[in-house]
Structures are given as structure tokens and as C-alpha cells.
Coordinates of C-alpha atoms and ligand atoms in Angstrom, one line a residue:
M1 CA 21.8 -19.3 -6.0
I2 CA 18.3 -20.0 -4.7
T3 CA 15.3 -19.4 -7.0
L4 CA 11.9 -18.7 -5.3
T5 CA 8.7 -18.4 -7.2
G6 CA 5.6 -16.4 -6.3
K7 CA 2.9 -14.4 -8.0
K8 CA 3.8 -11.5 -10.2
I9 CA 1.9 -8.3 -9.4
A10 CA 3.9 -5.5 -10.8
E11 CA 6.4 -5.8 -13.7
G12 CA 10.0 -4.8 -13.6
I13 CA 13.4 -6.0 -12.5
A14 CA 15.0 -4.9 -9.3
V15 CA 18.4 -5.7 -7.9
G16 CA 19.5 -4.9 -4.4
K17 CA 20.0 -6.1 -0.8
L18 CA 17.1 -7.8 0.9
A19 CA 15.8 -6.2 4.1
F20 CA 13.1 -7.8 6.1
Y21 CA 10.4 -5.6 7.4
S22 CA 8.5 -6.8 10.4
R23 CA 5.5 -4.9 11.6
G24 CA 5.9 -3.8 15.2
E25 CA 9.6 -4.7 15.2
R26 CA 10.6 -1.8 12.9
E27 CA 13.4 -0.8 15.3
I28 CA 15.0 -4.2 15.5
R29 CA 15.7 -5.5 12.1
R30 CA 18.4 -8.2 11.8
I31 CA 21.0 -6.9 9.4
C32 CA 24.2 -8.6 8.4
V33 CA 27.1 -6.2 9.0
E34 CA 30.4 -6.1 7.1
D35 CA 32.4 -4.1 9.6
T36 CA 32.0 -5.8 13.0
E37 CA 34.6 -3.4 14.7
K38 CA 32.4 -0.5 13.7
E39 CA 29.3 -2.2 15.0
L40 CA 31.1 -2.9 18.3
L41 CA 32.0 0.7 18.6
R42 CA 28.4 1.7 18.1
F43 CA 27.4 -0.7 20.9
Q44 CA 30.1 0.8 23.1
K45 CA 29.0 4.3 22.5
A46 CA 25.4 3.4 23.1
R47 CA 26.4 1.8 26.4
E48 CA 28.2 5.0 27.5
K49 CA 25.2 7.1 26.5
A50 CA 22.8 4.7 28.3
D51 CA 25.0 4.8 31.4
Q52 CA 24.9 8.6 31.4
E53 CA 21.1 8.6 31.0
L54 CA 20.7 6.2 33.8
R55 CA 23.0 8.2 36.1
E56 CA 20.9 11.3 35.5
I57 CA 17.7 9.3 36.1
C58 CA 19.2 8.0 39.3
L59 CA 20.0 11.4 40.6
M60 CA 16.6 12.7 39.7
S61 CA 14.7 9.9 41.3
E62 CA 16.8 10.1 44.4
K63 CA 15.9 13.7 44.8
E64 CA 12.2 13.3 44.0
L65 CA 11.3 9.8 45.0
G66 CA 13.9 8.7 47.5
E67 CA 16.8 6.4 47.7
A68 CA 14.8 3.1 47.3
N69 CA 13.5 4.2 43.9
A70 CA 16.9 5.4 42.8
M71 CA 18.3 1.9 43.4
I72 CA 16.1 0.6 40.5
F73 CA 18.3 2.5 38.2
E74 CA 21.5 1.7 39.9
M75 CA 20.5 -1.9 39.3
Q76 CA 20.0 -1.1 35.6
Q77 CA 23.4 0.4 35.5
M78 CA 24.8 -2.9 36.8
I79 CA 23.0 -4.8 34.1
L80 CA 24.5 -2.5 31.5
A81 CA 28.0 -3.2 32.8
D82 CA 27.4 -6.9 33.4
E83 CA 30.2 -8.9 31.8
E84 CA 27.9 -11.7 30.8
F85 CA 25.5 -9.4 29.0
V86 CA 28.3 -7.4 27.3
N87 CA 30.0 -10.6 26.2
G88 CA 26.7 -12.0 24.9
V89 CA 26.2 -8.9 22.7
T90 CA 29.9 -8.9 21.5
K91 CA 29.7 -12.6 20.5
I92 CA 26.6 -12.0 18.4
I93 CA 28.2 -9.0 16.6
C94 CA 31.6 -10.6 16.0
G95 CA 30.6 -14.2 15.7
Q96 CA 27.4 -14.0 13.8
R97 CA 28.0 -10.6 12.2
W98 CA 24.6 -9.2 13.2
N99 CA 23.8 -5.6 13.9
A100 CA 24.1 -4.2 17.4
E101 CA 20.3 -3.6 17.9
Y102 CA 19.6 -7.2 17.1
A103 CA 22.5 -8.4 19.2
V104 CA 21.3 -6.4 22.2
Q105 CA 17.8 -7.8 21.9
E106 CA 19.0 -11.4 21.6
A107 CA 21.6 -11.2 24.3
A108 CA 19.1 -9.6 26.7
E109 CA 16.7 -12.5 26.2
S110 CA 19.4 -15.1 26.7
F111 CA 20.5 -13.2 29.8
V112 CA 17.0 -13.3 31.2
D113 CA 16.6 -17.0 30.5
L114 CA 20.0 -17.9 31.9
F115 CA 19.8 -16.0 35.2
S116 CA 16.2 -15.7 36.1
S117 CA 16.2 -19.3 37.2
R118 CA 19.3 -19.1 39.4
D119 CA 18.7 -18.5 43.1
T120 CA 21.8 -16.5 43.5
S121 CA 21.5 -14.2 40.6
Y122 CA 20.8 -10.5 41.2
I123 CA 18.7 -10.6 37.9
R124 CA 16.1 -12.9 39.5
G125 CA 12.8 -11.0 39.6
H126 CA 14.3 -8.2 37.5
E127 CA 13.6 -9.4 34.0
A128 CA 11.7 -6.3 33.2
D129 CA 14.8 -4.2 34.1
V130 CA 16.9 -6.2 31.7
R131 CA 14.4 -5.6 28.9
D132 CA 14.2 -1.9 29.9
V133 CA 18.0 -1.6 29.6
A134 CA 17.9 -3.4 26.2
F135 CA 15.1 -1.1 25.0
R136 CA 17.1 1.9 26.0
L137 CA 20.2 0.7 24.1
V138 CA 18.1 -0.1 21.0
R139 CA 16.5 3.3 21.1
I140 CA 19.9 5.0 21.3
L141 CA 21.3 2.7 18.6
A142 CA 18.4 3.4 16.3
R143 CA 19.2 7.1 16.4
S144 CA 22.8 6.5 15.6
R145 CA 22.3 3.8 13.1
K146 CA 23.6 4.5 9.7
D147 CA 20.8 2.4 8.4
R148 CA 20.3 1.5 4.8
R149 CA 16.9 3.1 5.1
L150 CA 18.1 6.2 6.9
M151 CA 21.1 6.6 4.7
G152 CA 18.9 6.3 1.7
E153 CA 20.7 3.3 0.2
P154 CA 17.9 1.6 -1.8
F155 CA 17.0 -1.9 -0.9
I156 CA 14.5 -4.6 -1.6
M157 CA 11.9 -5.1 1.0
A158 CA 10.7 -8.6 2.2
A159 CA 7.7 -9.1 4.5
R160 CA 5.2 -11.6 5.6
D161 CA 2.6 -9.5 3.9
L162 CA 2.0 -5.9 3.3
Y163 CA -1.2 -3.9 4.1
P164 CA -2.5 -1.6 1.4
S165 CA -1.6 1.4 3.5
E166 CA 2.0 0.1 3.8
A167 CA 2.3 -0.4 0.1
L168 CA 1.0 3.1 -0.3
Q169 CA 3.7 4.6 2.0
L170 CA 6.7 2.8 0.5
D171 CA 9.3 5.4 -0.3
K172 CA 10.1 4.6 -4.0
S173 CA 13.5 6.3 -3.8
K174 CA 14.5 3.7 -1.1
V175 CA 12.4 0.6 -1.8
L176 CA 13.4 -0.8 -5.2
G177 CA 10.8 -3.6 -5.0
F178 CA 9.1 -5.9 -2.5
V179 CA 8.5 -9.5 -2.0
T180 CA 6.1 -11.1 0.4
M181 CA 5.3 -14.6 1.8
Y182 CA 1.6 -14.1 1.6
G183 CA -0.9 -12.0 -0.3
S184 CA -3.2 -12.2 -3.3
I185 CA -2.8 -10.7 -6.8
N186 CA -6.4 -9.4 -6.6
S187 CA -5.7 -7.4 -3.4
H188 CA -5.5 -3.7 -3.0
T189 CA -1.8 -4.1 -2.1
A190 CA -1.2 -5.6 -5.5
A191 CA -3.2 -2.8 -7.2
L192 CA -1.1 -0.2 -5.4
A193 CA 2.1 -1.9 -6.4
R194 CA 1.0 -1.7 -10.0
T195 CA -0.2 1.9 -9.7
R196 CA 3.1 2.9 -8.2
G197 CA 5.2 0.8 -10.6
I198 CA 7.1 -1.0 -7.9
P199 CA 8.5 -4.4 -9.1
S200 CA 7.0 -7.0 -6.8
V201 CA 6.4 -10.7 -6.3
I202 CA 4.0 -11.9 -3.6
G203 CA 2.8 -15.2 -2.1
I204 CA 6.3 -16.8 -2.1
G205 CA 5.3 -18.7 1.1
D206 CA 7.6 -20.0 3.8
A207 CA 10.5 -20.4 1.3
L208 CA 11.1 -16.7 1.9
K209 CA 13.3 -17.1 4.9
K210 CA 14.6 -14.5 7.4
D211 CA 18.1 -15.9 6.8
Y212 CA 18.1 -14.2 3.4
D213 CA 18.1 -10.8 5.1
G214 CA 21.1 -8.7 3.9
K215 CA 21.7 -10.9 0.8
T216 CA 21.8 -9.6 -2.7
V217 CA 18.7 -10.6 -4.6
I218 CA 16.9 -9.9 -7.9
I219 CA 13.2 -9.5 -8.3
D220 CA 11.9 -10.5 -11.7
G221 CA 8.4 -9.0 -11.7
F222 CA 7.7 -10.2 -15.2
D223 CA 8.0 -13.9 -14.2
G224 CA 7.2 -13.8 -10.5
K225 CA 10.7 -14.9 -9.5
L226 CA 13.1 -14.0 -6.7
Y227 CA 16.8 -15.0 -7.1
I228 CA 18.8 -15.1 -3.8
E229 CA 22.5 -14.5 -4.3
P230 CA 22.2 -14.8 -8.1
D231 CA 25.0 -16.4 -10.0
H232 CA 26.9 -14.6 -12.7
S233 CA 24.8 -15.8 -15.6
T234 CA 21.5 -15.0 -13.9
M235 CA 22.7 -11.5 -13.0
K236 CA 23.7 -11.0 -16.6
R237 CA 20.4 -12.3 -18.0
M238 CA 18.4 -10.1 -15.6
L239 CA 20.4 -7.0 -16.3
Q240 CA 19.8 -7.7 -20.0
K241 CA 16.1 -8.1 -19.3
K242 CA 16.2 -4.8 -17.4
K243 CA 17.8 -3.2 -20.5
Q244 CA 15.1 -4.7 -22.8
N245 CA 12.5 -3.2 -20.5
V246 CA 14.1 0.2 -20.8
R247 CA 14.0 -0.2 -24.6
R248 CA 10.4 -1.3 -24.4
A249 CA 9.7 1.8 -22.3
E250 CA 11.4 3.9 -25.1
V251 CA 9.0 2.4 -27.6
L252 CA 6.1 3.2 -25.3
E253 CA 7.5 6.7 -24.7
R254 CA 6.9 7.5 -28.4
L255 CA 3.2 6.8 -27.9
K256 CA 2.9 9.8 -25.6
G257 CA 0.7 12.5 -27.1
K258 CA -0.9 10.0 -29.5
E259 CA -4.6 9.2 -29.5
N260 CA -6.1 6.0 -28.2
V261 CA -7.6 5.0 -31.6
T262 CA -7.9 1.8 -33.5
Q263 CA -6.8 1.5 -37.1
S264 CA -10.5 1.7 -38.2
G265 CA -10.9 5.0 -36.2
Q266 CA -12.7 3.8 -33.0
K267 CA -11.6 5.9 -30.0
I268 CA -11.6 5.0 -26.4
D269 CA -10.4 6.9 -23.3
V270 CA -7.5 5.4 -21.3
C271 CA -7.4 6.9 -17.8
A272 CA -5.5 6.2 -14.7
N273 CA -6.4 4.6 -11.3
I274 CA -4.7 6.3 -8.4
G275 CA -4.7 6.2 -4.6
A276 CA -2.8 9.2 -3.5
R277 CA -1.6 12.6 -4.6
E278 CA 1.9 11.2 -5.1
D279 CA 0.5 9.2 -8.0
I280 CA -0.5 12.3 -10.0
E281 CA 3.0 12.7 -11.3
S282 CA 2.9 9.3 -13.0
V283 CA -0.6 10.0 -14.3
L284 CA 0.8 13.0 -16.1
S285 CA 4.1 11.4 -17.3
N286 CA 2.1 8.4 -18.7
D287 CA -0.2 10.8 -20.6
A288 CA -3.5 9.6 -19.2
N289 CA -6.8 10.9 -20.7
G290 CA -7.9 11.6 -17.1
I291 CA -8.2 9.9 -13.7
G292 CA -10.9 7.3 -13.9
L293 CA -10.6 6.2 -10.3
F294 CA -9.2 8.1 -7.4
R295 CA -9.4 5.6 -4.5
S296 CA -10.1 8.3 -1.9
E297 CA -10.3 5.8 1.0
F298 CA -6.5 5.8 1.2
L299 CA -6.7 9.3 2.5
Y300 CA -8.7 7.9 5.4
M301 CA -6.3 5.0 5.9
E302 CA -3.3 7.2 6.1
N303 CA -4.2 9.8 8.5
G304 CA -2.9 8.6 11.8
G305 CA -6.3 7.2 12.9
K306 CA -8.1 10.5 12.4
L307 CA -10.7 11.3 9.8
P308 CA -9.3 13.5 7.1
T309 CA -10.7 17.0 7.5
E310 CA -12.6 18.8 4.8
D311 CA -9.6 21.1 4.1
Q312 CA -7.2 18.3 4.0
Q313 CA -9.3 16.5 1.4
F314 CA -10.0 19.7 -0.5
R315 CA -6.3 20.3 -1.0
V316 CA -5.7 16.9 -2.4
Y317 CA -8.7 16.9 -4.7
R318 CA -7.9 20.4 -5.9
M319 CA -4.4 19.5 -6.6
A320 CA -5.6 16.5 -8.8
A321 CA -8.2 18.8 -10.5
E322 CA -5.6 21.5 -11.3
A323 CA -3.0 19.0 -12.4
M324 CA -5.4 17.4 -14.9
G325 CA -6.8 20.7 -16.3
M326 CA -9.7 20.0 -18.6
K327 CA -9.4 16.2 -18.2
R328 CA -11.8 14.5 -15.9
V329 CA -10.9 13.3 -12.4
V330 CA -13.3 10.8 -10.9
I331 CA -13.2 10.8 -7.1
R332 CA -14.6 7.7 -5.7
A333 CA -16.3 8.4 -2.4
A334 CA -14.4 6.5 0.4
D335 CA -14.8 2.7 -0.1
I336 CA -13.8 1.8 3.4
G337 CA -14.2 -1.8 4.7
G338 CA -13.3 -5.2 3.4
D339 CA -9.5 -5.2 3.1
K340 CA -9.4 -1.5 3.3
Q341 CA -9.8 -1.0 7.0
A342 CA -9.2 2.6 8.2
E343 CA -8.4 3.1 11.9
C344 CA -10.5 6.3 11.9
V345 CA -13.7 4.3 11.0
R346 CA -13.9 1.6 13.6
I347 CA -15.7 -1.4 12.3
P348 CA -16.6 -4.1 14.8
S349 CA -15.1 -7.4 13.9
E350 CA -17.2 -9.2 11.2
A351 CA -17.3 -12.8 10.1
N352 CA -17.2 -11.7 6.5
P353 CA -15.9 -8.2 6.0
M354 CA -16.0 -8.4 2.2
M355 CA -19.7 -8.8 2.5
G356 CA -20.0 -6.6 5.4
Y357 CA -20.0 -3.0 6.4
R358 CA -18.4 -1.4 3.4
G359 CA -18.5 1.4 0.8
I360 CA -21.9 3.1 0.4
R361 CA -23.3 1.3 3.4
I362 CA -20.8 3.1 5.7
L363 CA -21.2 6.4 3.8
L364 CA -25.0 6.5 4.2
D365 CA -24.6 5.4 7.9
K366 CA -22.0 8.0 8.8
E367 CA -23.6 10.9 7.1
E368 CA -21.4 13.5 8.7
M369 CA -18.3 11.9 7.4
F370 CA -19.9 11.5 3.9
R371 CA -21.0 15.2 3.9
T372 CA -17.4 16.3 4.8
Q373 CA -16.1 14.4 1.8
L374 CA -18.8 15.7 -0.5
R375 CA -18.1 19.3 0.6
A376 CA -14.4 18.8 -0.1
V377 CA -15.0 17.3 -3.6
L378 CA -17.6 20.0 -4.5
R379 CA -15.3 22.9 -3.4
A380 CA -12.4 21.4 -5.4
S381 CA -14.7 21.0 -8.4
A382 CA -14.4 24.7 -9.0
F383 CA -10.8 24.2 -10.0
G384 CA -11.1 21.6 -12.7
N385 CA -13.2 18.8 -14.1
L386 CA -14.2 16.6 -11.2
A387 CA -16.8 13.9 -11.0
I388 CA -18.0 11.9 -8.0
M389 CA -18.6 8.2 -7.9
F390 CA -20.4 6.0 -5.3
P391 CA -18.9 2.6 -4.4
M392 CA -20.5 -0.9 -3.7
I393 CA -23.9 -0.1 -5.0
T394 CA -26.6 -2.8 -4.7
A395 CA -29.8 -0.8 -4.9
V396 CA -31.3 2.3 -6.7
E397 CA -32.3 3.6 -3.2
E398 CA -28.7 3.8 -2.2
V399 CA -28.0 6.1 -5.1
T400 CA -31.1 8.3 -4.5
A401 CA -30.1 8.6 -0.8
A402 CA -26.5 9.5 -1.7
K403 CA -27.8 12.0 -4.3
K404 CA -30.1 13.6 -1.7
I405 CA -27.2 14.1 0.6
L406 CA -25.2 15.6 -2.2
E407 CA -28.0 18.0 -3.0
K408 CA -28.1 19.1 0.6
V409 CA -24.4 19.8 0.6
K410 CA -24.7 21.7 -2.7
E411 CA -27.5 23.8 -1.1
E412 CA -25.3 24.5 1.9
L413 CA -22.4 25.6 -0.3
R414 CA -24.7 27.8 -2.3
S415 CA -25.9 29.5 0.9
E416 CA -22.3 30.0 2.0
K417 CA -21.5 31.4 -1.5
I418 CA -18.8 28.9 -2.1
A419 CA -18.0 28.2 -5.7
F420 CA -18.4 24.7 -7.1
D421 CA -19.4 22.9 -10.3
H422 CA -23.2 22.9 -10.2
K423 CA -23.3 20.3 -12.9
I424 CA -20.7 17.9 -11.4
E425 CA -21.2 14.4 -12.9
I426 CA -22.3 11.6 -10.7
G427 CA -21.4 7.9 -11.3
V428 CA -21.7 4.6 -9.7
M429 CA -19.4 1.6 -9.5
I430 CA -20.8 -1.6 -10.9
E431 CA -19.2 -4.1 -8.5
T432 CA -22.1 -6.4 -7.5
P433 CA -24.4 -8.7 -9.5
A434 CA -27.3 -6.6 -8.0
A435 CA -26.0 -3.5 -9.7
V436 CA -25.7 -5.4 -13.0
M437 CA -29.3 -6.6 -12.8
L438 CA -30.4 -3.0 -12.0
S439 CA -28.1 -1.3 -14.5
G440 CA -31.0 0.0 -16.6
E441 CA -32.6 1.7 -13.6
L442 CA -29.3 2.9 -12.2
A443 CA -28.3 4.4 -15.5
R444 CA -31.4 6.7 -15.3
E445 CA -30.1 8.1 -12.0
V446 CA -26.5 8.9 -12.9
D447 CA -24.2 10.2 -15.7
F448 CA -21.8 7.3 -15.9
F449 CA -20.9 3.8 -14.7
S450 CA -17.5 2.3 -13.9
I451 CA -17.3 -1.4 -13.7
G452 CA -15.1 -2.6 -10.8
T453 CA -14.2 -6.0 -12.2
N454 CA -12.2 -7.0 -9.1
D455 CA -15.2 -7.0 -6.8
L456 CA -17.6 -7.9 -9.5
T457 CA -15.6 -11.1 -10.1
Q458 CA -15.5 -12.0 -6.4
Y459 CA -19.2 -11.4 -5.9
T460 CA -20.3 -13.1 -9.1
L461 CA -18.2 -16.2 -8.5
A462 CA -18.7 -16.1 -4.7
M463 CA -15.0 -16.2 -4.4
D464 CA -12.9 -14.1 -2.0
R465 CA -10.5 -12.1 -4.2
Q466 CA -7.8 -12.5 -1.5
N467 CA -8.1 -16.2 -0.8
L468 CA -4.9 -17.7 -2.0
R469 CA -6.4 -21.2 -2.0
L470 CA -9.0 -20.1 -4.6
S471 CA -6.6 -18.3 -6.9
G472 CA -6.7 -21.3 -9.3
Y473 CA -10.4 -20.9 -9.6
Y474 CA -10.7 -17.2 -9.6
N475 CA -11.2 -16.6 -13.3
P476 CA -11.7 -13.0 -14.3
H477 CA -12.4 -14.2 -17.9
H478 CA -15.3 -16.3 -16.6
P479 CA -18.1 -16.2 -19.2
A480 CA -20.6 -15.0 -16.5
L481 CA -18.5 -12.0 -15.9
I482 CA -18.1 -11.2 -19.6
K483 CA -21.8 -11.6 -20.1
M484 CA -22.4 -9.1 -17.2
I485 CA -20.1 -6.5 -18.7
R486 CA -22.0 -6.8 -22.0
I487 CA -25.4 -6.4 -20.2
V488 CA -24.3 -3.3 -18.4
A489 CA -22.8 -1.8 -21.5
N490 CA -26.0 -2.3 -23.4
N491 CA -28.2 -0.9 -20.6
V492 CA -26.1 2.1 -20.0
H493 CA -25.9 3.0 -23.7
L494 CA -29.7 2.6 -24.1
E495 CA -29.9 5.5 -21.6
G496 CA -27.2 7.4 -23.5
K497 CA -24.8 7.4 -20.6
R498 CA -21.1 6.5 -20.5
I499 CA -19.4 3.3 -19.3
G500 CA -15.9 2.6 -18.2
I501 CA -14.0 -0.3 -16.6
C502 CA -11.7 0.4 -13.7
G503 CA -11.0 -3.0 -12.3
D504 CA -7.8 -5.0 -13.2
L505 CA -9.5 -6.4 -16.3
A506 CA -9.3 -3.0 -18.0
A507 CA -5.6 -3.5 -18.5
D508 CA -5.9 -7.1 -19.8
V509 CA -4.9 -6.5 -23.5
S510 CA -6.3 -9.9 -24.5
L511 CA -9.8 -8.4 -23.9
T512 CA -9.2 -4.9 -25.3
E513 CA -10.7 -5.8 -28.7
M514 CA -13.8 -7.2 -27.1
F515 CA -14.3 -4.2 -24.9
L516 CA -14.1 -2.0 -28.0
K517 CA -16.7 -4.1 -29.7
M518 CA -18.9 -3.7 -26.7
G519 CA -18.6 0.0 -27.0
I520 CA -16.9 0.6 -23.7
D521 CA -16.1 4.3 -23.5
E522 CA -13.2 4.3 -21.0
L523 CA -10.6 2.0 -19.6
S524 CA -9.0 3.1 -16.4
V525 CA -5.7 1.3 -15.4
A526 CA -2.6 1.8 -13.3
P527 CA -0.5 4.6 -14.8
S528 CA 2.2 2.2 -15.8
Q529 CA -0.3 0.3 -17.9
I530 CA -1.6 3.2 -19.9
L531 CA 1.0 3.2 -22.7
P532 CA 1.0 -0.6 -23.2
L533 CA -2.8 -0.4 -23.5
R534 CA -2.5 2.5 -26.0
K535 CA -0.1 0.4 -28.0
K536 CA -2.6 -2.5 -28.1
I537 CA -5.5 -0.2 -29.1
R538 CA -3.5 1.3 -32.0
E539 CA -2.7 -2.1 -33.3
I540 CA -6.3 -3.2 -33.5
R541 CA -7.9 -3.1 -36.9
Ligands
PEP601 C1 -12.9 -3.1 -8.3 O1 -13.6 -3.6 -7.5 O2 -12.7 -3.6 -9.4 C2 -12.4 -1.7 -8.1 C3 -11.8 -1.0 -9.0 O3 -12.4 -1.3 -6.8 P1 -11.4 -1.8 -5.7 O4 -10.3 -2.6 -6.4 O5 -10.8 -0.6 -5.1 O6 -12.2 -2.5 -4.8
MG602 MG1 -14.2 -2.5 -5.7

């Protein structure tokens, strides 16, 4: 058994086979196969199919392009039948027990290396043809593969790192958990793993080797451990822990329907942070008081490089509004930039993206895009209790400019006789020291604040939230940060407005009592953290 340690980002125990995910190499994953005979048969069938395809191409090109061109494909048929190539693939499948796709790719590369230098070889100068043949085979194999993913057998994903959009797309019915070599606990990937309740450990480093592909592993998301080929006693201990977790969940289950109230009667709202419509189900099942943060930028990051249309967005926001009924849903206007790069909003490369073109700066600059989103939110506001929140605010002028655009969009809808909530609440994220210092002035402009402690920490401490080397210094309990939260709470309450916290700190139960004393009105956390937080609140005297 090998034990690897990383950073825990989402609790839970997951047991399964490890499968490496490599961006751009999705088709060719190396998988250890049990039944080599079956794998050989797959290769044989793929060869027959490839041969048939090449024969057809040959005939077609002879007819349309002449004999000389047709010979290219005759040559490819020869490669397909080449004894050396076929033996190379067979050896990798039978000797090393790797899957056919991987074997084809490896054998093709060795074939190129071996023959391209020989004067007498017919391969010389035809390396691209070898690769073309290999690609054809892999494509055919990929279709026939009874893959763990395609078959739906759940597995544990391993990767160098995961982008937030990839964490968002993980199919929870197939991916039991994930582990990565790199990544930071303060990243959006981590936030998504928590929101989606996927046991995960990140930042394991180079110790997470490709050789472990296909091996049975256990993720202990409570302790940040990955056990490769666990021994009997570890397996027993982990299954026991999993059971305990189920029992803990049962205790939490009993808190559903109960109020978030301390023993002395102080109430606080506990809401959910989400990033996609798929998260709404867990918001409901965890009995949230509302959605305190809908990270709408994920709609932009997951739209095949195109801006989401007004209708596309409207449907998602309406669904959230209807699902939550009277409970409030705060849609944060797209906070694109930093580590949330969306292909549809091209940002020229920046030396420091976290301090660059981001959030409200993009929204005010790309007014058309902003207006489309505002129209979608306003239209959806007719179907529930929606609020809109502006991200990355550093100046009062940004808020007045955003409000002006909102007013124009409202006017437009009025003239089109489209229903919307005329009194929709407006809020701002407090994520920068500038916003803290201006919180009194900002409070006069809006209905509520939500403190984004993740960004507020990084900008206050001048410490990149993603920089692994700084993780020892990155202190979300830093007295400067706590002082800032207190200042903001006082200022917003002086104006009679509401204040919530939606950064990771909101879920930190060691601070709950202090937040209650500050008079924080709402804590917004990943859905899986709602009930543990409720438990804590109800224990406070
Ligand atoms: C934050 O900064 O704390 C926050 C909630 O926003 P995000 O994590 O999406 O940047
Ligand atoms: Mg933020």
C-alpha cells in the first residue's frame, strides 16, 4: 500500500479504480486490462474496420484524384498490415496488459522511430501516414471501447490539475472523487468540489504517478489522503469511516426543517453557493434558506466558446427562482477573469490576471453582454424572489454605472411590456479593501452586501489565493481580515441594510459565534455545509 498526502478540499470517502485524465489526450488513456485476449480481439476488429475504410478511400481517391493519390492510402493499408507494427501492438497488450488504444499509439511511435532512420524502409518520409493510421485505429477503438466511463462504471479521477469548468462538468454518477497533482484549496475548482460534494484531495504533487492508473484507491477527503492499493486493515478502517459519515449525515438529516437559531434565540440565514442549475437539487435537499451566491460566470465558461444567450440564461435563472419559491436567489453578475477564464470573453494575456480585467470591469466595458444578462435576470425575476449582485467592486462609481445600465434595461422591458420585479434587490460583493473602506458610501447605493472572503483575503494580504507556495501564509483568520468584516458589518447596519458572507470563511464553524456577535445576517456556503453549520448555530448559547 502507498499513502499519498495532499490538501483536503471536499470531505467524504471514495473507493474505486483510479483513471488518469489528461487534457487533450482524452481518447488515449492508459488502462490496465484484465482480459488481454479480448483486447487483442478489439484491436483485430479495429484493424479490419480500418482496412475496409482505407479500401473505400482508395477507390474514391482513384476515381476523383487519380492513381498517384490513391497510392497514399494503399501505403497506409500496408502500414496497417505491417508485421512489425502489429507485433508491437500485440506485445504491449499481452506483455504489459495495456489497452489497445494506448498500445496502438505507443507502437506507432516506436515504429516511426525505428524505421524512419533506415534508408531501405518504406516508412521513411511517411511518418505522418503511420500516425494517420494510428489515429484511425484509435478513433475506431474509442467507439468500440467498453470503457469504464462509457459503461458507467464509477471511477476515481486523477489529473495534473482540473480547471473550474472541468470540475463543474464532472458526472457525479461516474466520478466518485478526484485527486490532482496541483491546485490550491482556495481555487474555484475547490469551491466547486465542495459545492458538488465530490470527495477530493488536491496538490499531491509528483508522487501521484501515472503508474497508478487502473489501481484500486481510496480517497479520504477528511484527512487529505490517497491510499493506493490499500491493505486490508486500511480498507476496513476507511469503510468504517464511510459508515460513520453516513451516521453523521443521518444526524444532520434530522436538522432539516429546523431553524438556524442559537439557544438564546438569535437567528441567521444559511444559504447556498451554487455554480450551475445541477446544484439546485442539493440546495433543496440540504434545506437552504435561499441561494446566497449563484456564480453565473460558469454559464459563460461552459457554453462551447459562445456567449450564453438571453433565453439560455433566462431559463436557468427562472428554474432557480421557481425551485426556491419565496426564498431569495442572488444571481451574481458574471465574475469572469482571474482563474475563471471564459473562452467566449477573450482576455489578452495579462501579467497578473487576479488584478486584471475581471468582474465589474469587464461588465461595464462589454455593456452589450452585461445588458443581455441583466435582461435575463430581470425577466426571470417575475417567477420568484431574485436579486442581482455586482462582483469585484472597488468604487462607488462602478455601482452607480452598473445601476444606470440596470435602469436602462428595466425601461426597455417596461416598453416591451415584459413582466419583471420592479423592486429587485441590488447587492455588491465586498471583495477588495477599497470596498471595505467605502462600505458606508456603498451601503447607501444598494440593498445588501455579501463579503467574498476568498478574494478579500488575497487582496488584503497581497497573496495569490492559488499560489501553493504561499498556502502556509495564506491566513483567512488574519486579524486584518476579521477587522475588515467587523467594519463592513457596522457600516452596512448603520445604513439599515443586510450583510452576508459568501466566501469560504462562512462555513468555518470556529468563527460562527463571532459572526453572530457581529450581527451578520446571512452565511452562504456549499450545499453540503449547510446542515453542519445549522448544527453549530443551534449549539451556540
Ligand atoms: C469570494 O471571493 O469569496 C467569492 C465568494 O467569490 P469567488 O470565490 O467566486 O471569487
Ligand atoms: Mg470573489
